[in-house]
CSV table of C-alpha atoms in Angstrom, one decimal:
chain,number,residue,atom,x,y,z
A,103,MET,CA,0.0,0.0,0.0
A,104,SER,CA,1.2,3.6,-0.7
A,105,LEU,CA,1.7,6.1,2.1
A,106,LYS,CA,-1.2,8.1,0.6
A,107,ALA,CA,-3.5,5.2,1.1
A,108,ASP,CA,-2.1,4.7,4.6
A,109,THR,CA,-3.0,8.2,5.6
A,110,TYR,CA,-6.6,7.7,4.6
A,111,ALA,CA,-6.8,4.2,6.2
A,112,VAL,CA,-6.1,5.7,9.6
A,113,LEU,CA,-9.0,8.2,9.5
A,114,LEU,CA,-12.5,7.7,10.9
A,115,PRO,CA,-14.7,10.5,9.5
A,116,ALA,CA,-18.1,11.0,11.1
A,117,ILE,CA,-21.3,12.0,9.4
A,118,ASP,CA,-24.6,12.7,11.1
A,119,ASN,CA,-26.9,11.5,8.3
A,120,LEU,CA,-27.0,8.6,5.8
A,121,VAL,CA,-25.5,10.5,2.8
A,122,LEU,CA,-22.2,9.4,1.3
A,123,THR,CA,-20.9,12.6,-0.3
A,124,ASN,CA,-18.6,12.7,-3.3
A,125,PRO,CA,-15.6,13.7,-1.2
A,126,LEU,CA,-16.3,10.7,1.2
A,127,ALA,CA,-16.7,8.4,-1.8
A,128,ARG,CA,-13.2,9.5,-3.0
A,129,PHE,CA,-11.8,9.1,0.5
A,130,LEU,CA,-13.0,5.5,0.6
A,131,ASP,CA,-11.9,4.8,-3.0
A,132,GLN,CA,-8.4,6.1,-2.3
A,133,GLY,CA,-7.7,4.1,0.8
A,134,GLY,CA,-10.2,5.0,3.5
A,135,ARG,CA,-11.5,1.9,5.4
A,136,ALA,CA,-13.7,3.3,8.1
A,137,LEU,CA,-16.7,5.6,8.5
A,138,LEU,CA,-18.8,6.6,11.6
A,139,ILE,CA,-22.5,7.1,11.2
A,140,GLY,CA,-23.0,9.6,13.9
A,141,GLU,CA,-25.6,11.9,15.3
A,142,THR,CA,-26.2,15.6,15.7
A,143,ARG,CA,-24.9,17.6,18.7
A,144,GLU,CA,-28.5,18.0,19.9
A,145,GLU,CA,-29.1,14.2,19.7
A,146,TYR,CA,-25.8,13.6,21.5
A,147,VAL,CA,-26.6,16.0,24.3
A,148,ALA,CA,-30.2,14.6,24.6
A,149,ARG,CA,-28.9,10.9,24.5
A,150,SER,CA,-31.8,10.4,22.1
A,151,MET,CA,-32.3,10.4,18.4
A,152,SER,CA,-34.8,13.0,17.0
A,153,ASP,CA,-38.3,12.1,16.0
A,154,ALA,CA,-37.4,13.1,12.4
A,155,ARG,CA,-34.5,10.6,12.4
A,156,CYS,CA,-36.5,7.8,13.9
A,157,SER,CA,-39.3,8.2,11.4
A,158,GLY,CA,-37.0,8.9,8.4
A,159,GLU,CA,-34.4,6.1,8.8
A,160,SER,CA,-35.0,2.5,8.0
A,161,VAL,CA,-33.2,-0.8,7.7
A,162,GLU,CA,-33.3,-0.5,3.9
A,163,LYS,CA,-31.7,3.0,4.0
A,164,LEU,CA,-28.9,1.8,6.3
A,165,CYS,CA,-28.3,-1.2,4.1
A,166,ALA,CA,-28.1,1.0,1.0
A,167,LEU,CA,-25.5,3.2,2.7
A,168,THR,CA,-23.3,0.3,3.9
A,169,ASP,CA,-23.5,-1.3,0.5
A,170,ARG,CA,-22.2,2.0,-1.1
A,171,ILE,CA,-19.4,2.2,1.5
A,172,THR,CA,-18.2,-1.3,0.9
A,173,GLY,CA,-18.6,-0.8,-2.9
A,174,PHE,CA,-15.8,1.8,-2.7
A,175,ALA,CA,-13.7,0.5,0.2
A,176,GLY,CA,-14.3,-3.2,0.3
A,177,PRO,CA,-14.7,-4.7,3.8
A,178,ALA,CA,-14.9,-1.7,6.1
A,179,LEU,CA,-15.3,-0.6,9.7
A,180,VAL,CA,-18.8,1.0,9.6
A,181,ALA,CA,-19.1,2.3,13.1
A,182,LEU,CA,-21.7,4.0,15.3
A,183,ASP,CA,-22.6,4.7,18.9
A,184,GLN,CA,-24.8,1.9,20.3
A,185,GLU,CA,-24.2,2.1,24.1
A,186,PRO,CA,-25.7,-0.1,26.8
A,187,SER,CA,-26.7,3.1,28.7
A,188,GLY,CA,-26.6,6.3,26.8
A,189,ILE,CA,-26.5,7.0,23.1
A,190,ARG,CA,-28.4,4.5,20.9
A,191,ARG,CA,-27.8,5.5,17.3
A,192,LEU,CA,-29.9,2.6,15.9
A,193,HIS,CA,-33.1,3.7,17.8
A,194,GLY,CA,-35.8,1.2,16.9
A,195,LEU,CA,-34.0,-0.5,14.1
A,196,VAL,CA,-32.5,-3.3,16.3
A,197,PRO,CA,-33.5,-5.0,19.5
A,198,GLN,CA,-32.5,-2.7,22.3
A,199,LEU,CA,-30.7,-3.4,25.6
A,200,PRO,CA,-32.9,-2.7,28.7
A,201,ASP,CA,-32.3,0.4,30.8
A,202,ASN,CA,-29.5,0.7,33.4
A,203,HIS,CA,-31.6,-0.4,36.3
A,204,ALA,CA,-32.6,-3.6,34.5
A,205,LEU,CA,-29.0,-4.3,33.4
A,206,HIS,CA,-27.8,-4.4,37.0
A,207,ALA,CA,-30.5,-6.9,37.8
A,208,MET,CA,-29.6,-9.2,34.9
A,209,ALA,CA,-27.2,-12.1,35.0
A,210,SER,CA,-24.1,-11.7,32.8
A,211,GLU,CA,-25.3,-14.5,30.5
A,212,GLU,CA,-28.6,-12.7,29.8
A,213,ILE,CA,-26.8,-9.4,29.1
A,214,GLU,CA,-24.6,-11.3,26.7
A,215,ARG,CA,-27.6,-12.8,24.9
A,216,VAL,CA,-29.4,-9.5,24.4
A,217,ALA,CA,-26.2,-7.8,23.3
A,218,PHE,CA,-25.7,-10.6,20.7
A,219,ARG,CA,-29.2,-10.2,19.3
A,220,MET,CA,-28.7,-6.4,19.0
A,221,ALA,CA,-25.3,-6.7,17.3
A,222,GLN,CA,-26.5,-9.6,15.1
A,223,ALA,CA,-29.3,-7.3,13.7
A,224,ALA,CA,-26.8,-4.5,13.1
A,225,ARG,CA,-24.4,-6.8,11.4
A,226,GLY,CA,-27.2,-7.9,9.1
A,227,MET,CA,-27.3,-4.2,7.9
A,228,GLY,CA,-23.6,-4.1,7.2
A,229,LEU,CA,-22.6,-2.3,10.4
A,230,THR,CA,-19.4,-3.7,11.8
A,231,MET,CA,-18.3,-1.6,14.8
A,232,PHE,CA,-19.9,-0.2,17.9
A,233,LEU,CA,-18.2,2.6,19.7
A,234,SER,CA,-19.3,1.1,23.0
A,235,PRO,CA,-19.5,0.2,25.8
A,236,VAL,CA,-18.8,3.3,28.0
A,237,ILE,CA,-17.0,1.7,31.0
A,238,ASP,CA,-15.8,4.9,32.8
A,239,VAL,CA,-16.4,4.5,36.5
A,240,VAL,CA,-17.7,8.0,37.4
A,241,THR,CA,-17.7,8.6,41.2
A,242,GLY,CA,-17.6,12.5,41.1
A,243,HIS,CA,-18.5,15.3,38.8
A,244,ASN,CA,-18.8,14.5,35.1
A,245,PRO,CA,-21.2,16.5,32.9
A,246,TRP,CA,-19.8,14.8,29.8
A,247,LEU,CA,-20.8,11.3,30.5
A,248,GLN,CA,-24.0,12.0,32.5
A,249,GLY,CA,-26.6,9.4,31.5
A,250,ARG,CA,-24.1,7.2,29.7
A,251,THR,CA,-22.3,5.2,32.4
A,252,LEU,CA,-23.0,1.9,34.0
A,253,GLY,CA,-22.5,2.8,37.7
A,254,THR,CA,-20.0,3.7,40.3
A,255,ASP,CA,-18.9,0.2,41.3
A,256,ALA,CA,-15.9,-0.8,39.3
A,257,ALA,CA,-16.6,-4.5,39.6
A,258,GLU,CA,-20.2,-4.2,38.5
A,259,VAL,CA,-19.2,-1.9,35.5
A,260,ALA,CA,-16.6,-4.5,34.5
A,261,ARG,CA,-19.3,-7.3,34.7
A,262,ILE,CA,-21.9,-5.5,32.6
A,263,GLY,CA,-19.4,-4.1,30.2
A,264,SER,CA,-17.6,-7.4,29.6
A,265,ALA,CA,-20.9,-9.3,29.1
A,266,HIS,CA,-21.9,-6.6,26.5
A,267,ILE,CA,-18.6,-7.0,24.8
A,268,ARG,CA,-18.8,-10.8,24.6
A,269,GLY,CA,-22.2,-10.6,23.0
A,270,VAL,CA,-21.3,-8.0,20.5
A,271,GLU,CA,-18.1,-9.7,19.5
A,272,ALA,CA,-19.8,-13.1,19.2
A,273,ALA,CA,-22.1,-11.5,16.6
A,274,GLY,CA,-19.1,-10.4,14.5
A,275,VAL,CA,-19.2,-6.7,15.5
A,276,VAL,CA,-16.2,-4.9,16.9
A,277,ALA,CA,-16.7,-3.7,20.4
A,278,THR,CA,-14.9,-0.5,21.4
A,279,ALA,CA,-14.4,-0.1,25.2
A,280,LYS,CA,-14.2,3.6,26.1
A,281,HIS,CA,-12.8,6.0,27.3
A,282,PHE,CA,-9.4,5.0,28.5
A,283,PRO,CA,-7.9,5.8,31.1
A,284,GLY,CA,-11.3,6.6,32.7
A,285,HIS,CA,-12.9,9.9,33.8
A,286,HIS,CA,-14.0,9.5,37.4
A,287,ASN,CA,-14.2,13.2,38.1
A,288,ILE,CA,-13.8,15.9,35.4
A,289,ASP,CA,-14.4,19.7,35.6
A,290,GLY,CA,-16.2,20.1,32.2
A,291,ASP,CA,-17.4,18.5,29.0
A,292,PRO,CA,-14.2,17.9,26.9
A,293,ALA,CA,-16.3,18.1,23.7
A,294,VAL,CA,-16.8,21.8,24.2
A,295,ASP,CA,-14.5,22.7,27.2
A,296,VAL,CA,-10.8,22.5,28.0
A,297,ALA,CA,-11.5,19.8,30.6
A,298,THR,CA,-9.2,18.2,33.1
A,299,VAL,CA,-9.6,15.0,35.2
A,300,SER,CA,-8.8,15.5,38.9
A,301,GLY,CA,-6.5,13.3,41.0
A,302,GLY,CA,-3.3,11.4,40.5
A,303,THR,CA,-2.4,7.8,39.7
A,304,ASP,CA,-4.2,6.4,42.7
A,305,ALA,CA,-7.4,8.0,41.7
A,306,LEU,CA,-7.3,6.3,38.3
A,307,ALA,CA,-6.7,2.8,39.7
A,308,PRO,CA,-10.4,1.7,40.2
A,309,GLY,CA,-11.1,2.8,36.6
A,310,MET,CA,-8.6,0.3,35.3
A,311,VAL,CA,-10.7,-2.6,36.5
A,312,PRO,CA,-13.3,-2.5,33.7
A,313,PHE,CA,-10.6,-1.9,31.1
A,314,ARG,CA,-8.7,-5.0,32.1
A,315,ALA,CA,-12.0,-7.0,32.1
A,316,ALA,CA,-12.9,-5.6,28.6
A,317,ILE,CA,-9.6,-6.6,27.2
A,318,ALA,CA,-10.0,-10.1,28.7
A,319,ALA,CA,-13.5,-10.3,27.3
A,320,GLY,CA,-12.2,-9.8,23.8
A,321,ALA,CA,-12.8,-6.1,22.9
A,322,ARG,CA,-10.9,-5.6,19.6
A,323,ALA,CA,-10.8,-1.8,20.0
A,324,VAL,CA,-10.3,0.7,22.9
A,325,MET,CA,-11.0,4.4,22.6
A,326,THR,CA,-8.9,6.9,24.5
A,327,GLY,CA,-10.4,10.0,26.0
A,328,PRO,CA,-10.4,13.6,24.9
A,329,ALA,CA,-9.4,15.3,28.2
A,330,LEU,CA,-6.2,16.0,30.1
A,331,VAL,CA,-5.6,13.4,32.7
A,332,PRO,CA,-2.6,14.6,34.8
A,333,GLY,CA,-2.5,11.3,36.8
A,334,MET,CA,-1.4,9.7,33.5
A,335,ASP,CA,0.0,12.7,31.5
A,336,ALA,CA,0.2,16.3,32.7
A,337,VAL,CA,0.8,17.7,29.2
A,338,MET,CA,-1.1,15.9,26.5
A,339,PRO,CA,-4.8,14.9,26.4
A,340,SER,CA,-5.2,11.1,26.4
A,341,SER,CA,-5.8,10.6,22.7
A,342,LEU,CA,-2.4,12.3,22.0
A,343,SER,CA,-0.5,10.9,25.0
A,344,VAL,CA,2.4,8.6,24.6
A,345,PRO,CA,2.3,7.4,28.3
A,346,THR,CA,-1.5,6.9,28.2
A,347,ILE,CA,-1.4,4.7,25.1
A,348,ALA,CA,1.7,2.9,26.5
A,349,ALA,CA,-0.3,2.2,29.7
A,350,LEU,CA,-3.1,0.7,27.6
A,351,ARG,CA,-0.7,-1.5,25.7
A,352,GLY,CA,0.8,-2.5,29.1
A,353,LEU,CA,-2.6,-4.1,29.9
A,354,ASP,CA,-1.8,-6.7,27.1
A,355,PHE,CA,-4.1,-4.9,24.7
A,356,THR,CA,-3.0,-5.7,21.1
A,357,GLY,CA,-6.1,-4.4,19.3
A,358,LEU,CA,-7.0,-1.1,17.6
A,359,VAL,CA,-6.5,2.1,19.6
A,360,VAL,CA,-9.1,4.6,18.5
A,361,SER,CA,-8.8,8.3,19.3
A,362,ASP,CA,-11.7,10.3,20.5
A,363,ASP,CA,-13.0,13.1,18.4
A,364,LEU,CA,-10.0,15.2,17.2
A,365,ASP,CA,-12.4,18.2,16.9
A,366,ALA,CA,-13.1,18.1,20.6
A,367,ILE,CA,-12.0,21.3,22.5
A,368,GLY,CA,-10.5,19.0,25.2
A,369,ILE,CA,-8.1,17.6,22.5
A,370,LEU,CA,-7.4,20.9,20.7
A,371,ARG,CA,-7.1,22.9,23.9
A,372,GLY,CA,-6.7,26.1,21.9
A,373,GLN,CA,-3.1,25.1,20.9
A,374,ARG,CA,-3.6,22.9,17.8
A,375,ASP,CA,-5.7,22.4,14.8
A,376,VAL,CA,-7.2,19.0,13.7
A,377,PRO,CA,-4.4,18.1,11.2
A,378,THR,CA,-1.8,18.7,14.0
A,379,ALA,CA,-3.8,16.7,16.4
A,380,ALA,CA,-3.9,13.8,13.8
A,381,VAL,CA,-0.2,13.8,13.6
A,382,GLU,CA,0.3,13.9,17.3
A,383,ALA,CA,-2.3,11.1,17.9
A,384,LEU,CA,-0.5,8.8,15.4
A,385,ARG,CA,2.9,9.6,17.0
A,386,ALA,CA,1.5,8.7,20.4
A,387,GLY,CA,0.3,5.3,19.2
A,388,SER,CA,-3.3,5.9,18.1
A,389,ASP,CA,-4.3,3.7,15.1
A,390,LEU,CA,-7.7,5.1,14.0
A,391,LEU,CA,-8.5,8.8,14.3
A,392,LEU,CA,-12.1,10.0,14.8
A,393,LEU,CA,-12.9,13.4,13.2
A,394,SER,CA,-15.8,15.2,11.7
A,395,ALA,CA,-16.3,14.6,8.0
A,396,GLU,CA,-16.7,18.3,7.7
A,397,ASN,CA,-12.9,18.6,8.0
A,398,ASP,CA,-10.9,18.8,4.8
A,399,LEU,CA,-9.6,15.2,4.8
A,400,GLU,CA,-7.1,16.1,2.0
A,401,GLN,CA,-5.6,18.7,4.3
A,402,VAL,CA,-5.3,16.2,7.1
A,403,ARG,CA,-3.7,13.7,4.8
A,404,SER,CA,-1.2,16.3,3.5
A,405,ARG,CA,-0.2,17.2,7.1
A,406,ILE,CA,0.4,13.5,8.0
A,407,LEU,CA,2.5,13.0,4.8
A,408,SER,CA,4.5,16.1,5.5
A,409,ALA,CA,5.2,14.9,9.1
A,410,VAL,CA,6.5,11.6,7.6
A,411,ALA,CA,8.6,13.4,5.1
A,412,GLU,CA,10.1,15.7,7.7
A,413,GLY,CA,10.8,12.8,10.0
A,414,SER,CA,8.6,14.0,12.9
A,415,LEU,CA,6.2,11.0,12.3
A,416,PRO,CA,8.1,7.7,11.7
A,417,GLU,CA,6.8,6.1,8.5
A,418,GLU,CA,6.7,2.7,10.2
A,419,ARG,CA,4.3,4.1,12.8
A,420,LEU,CA,1.9,5.3,10.1
A,421,THR,CA,2.2,2.0,8.3
A,422,GLU,CA,1.6,0.0,11.5
A,423,ALA,CA,-1.6,1.9,12.3
A,424,ALA,CA,-2.9,1.6,8.7
A,425,ASP,CA,-2.1,-2.1,8.6
A,426,ARG,CA,-3.9,-2.6,11.9
A,427,VAL,CA,-7.0,-0.8,10.6
A,428,ARG,CA,-7.0,-2.7,7.3
A,429,ALA,CA,-6.6,-6.1,9.0
A,430,LEU,CA,-9.6,-5.5,11.2
A,431,ALA,CA,-11.6,-4.1,8.3
A,432,ASP,CA,-10.7,-7.2,6.2
A,433,SER,CA,-11.9,-9.5,8.9
A,434,MET,CA,-15.4,-8.1,8.2
A,435,GLY,CA,-15.4,-9.5,4.7
């Protein structure tokens, strides 16, 4: 594969509709292997899809989109948010998991079965990756993940999250555990704020429990967070952080490291633009970079290629990331 194809293979552009634009079709045709079917900011905040979306989307329309994606890219990572408690992008199109209260009352095997049925229906529509489950153990302030977490007890979050992962992965859909290294207490919403997680290394320790369990349960992807976590790295937000991704790899995780949204204020922090964040994420060890499809993907690609040419991003790091994305995408064929 060429370096130009590699630079597109590591990008995960997000759309908030079911329209594959001409620029996105070119992106997929020239090496892109992943696309996120997202939601609007209003839907994200509400943790609910709009009435217009629920009435206007159908299994047939989703199938038509995934067919177009694979027509250009071949086997692809077609991702979306389908969380056990929180954002459910597929609204009424697949069997849904029960609410948080019911999940805590269910045996792990039952959670696994309902997660399998949900993911099996999604896989039948050509969807191959869930950006879920959220396994942050929130014990303090966290306006960002309100209504999206599984509880405050690390062992119980690990149990539910792992059962969900086993069911999703058994159906042939990639489960993405998020958001490493955990966000137990944070002073803002990193999507729109320069947010920081409080506490040192000891404060992060309980949050490692669900991630160890998720990896053991077979999650093939882990998403890093968008905030600054000084207990792990006092300088760089998690998705751009060498020590954070090294800590994740230190948990014997060999799968795909997915960055959080590079457009997030918590990642940009007023100091960088999206193309710069993309280079820094790759340099830190991220493999697949989430960003809005409204970005100029050619500009992002050019910046990555320039970094390789200048020697600030090792060519082998870009190739490693691209190969990891392609291998996982090819397994969907």
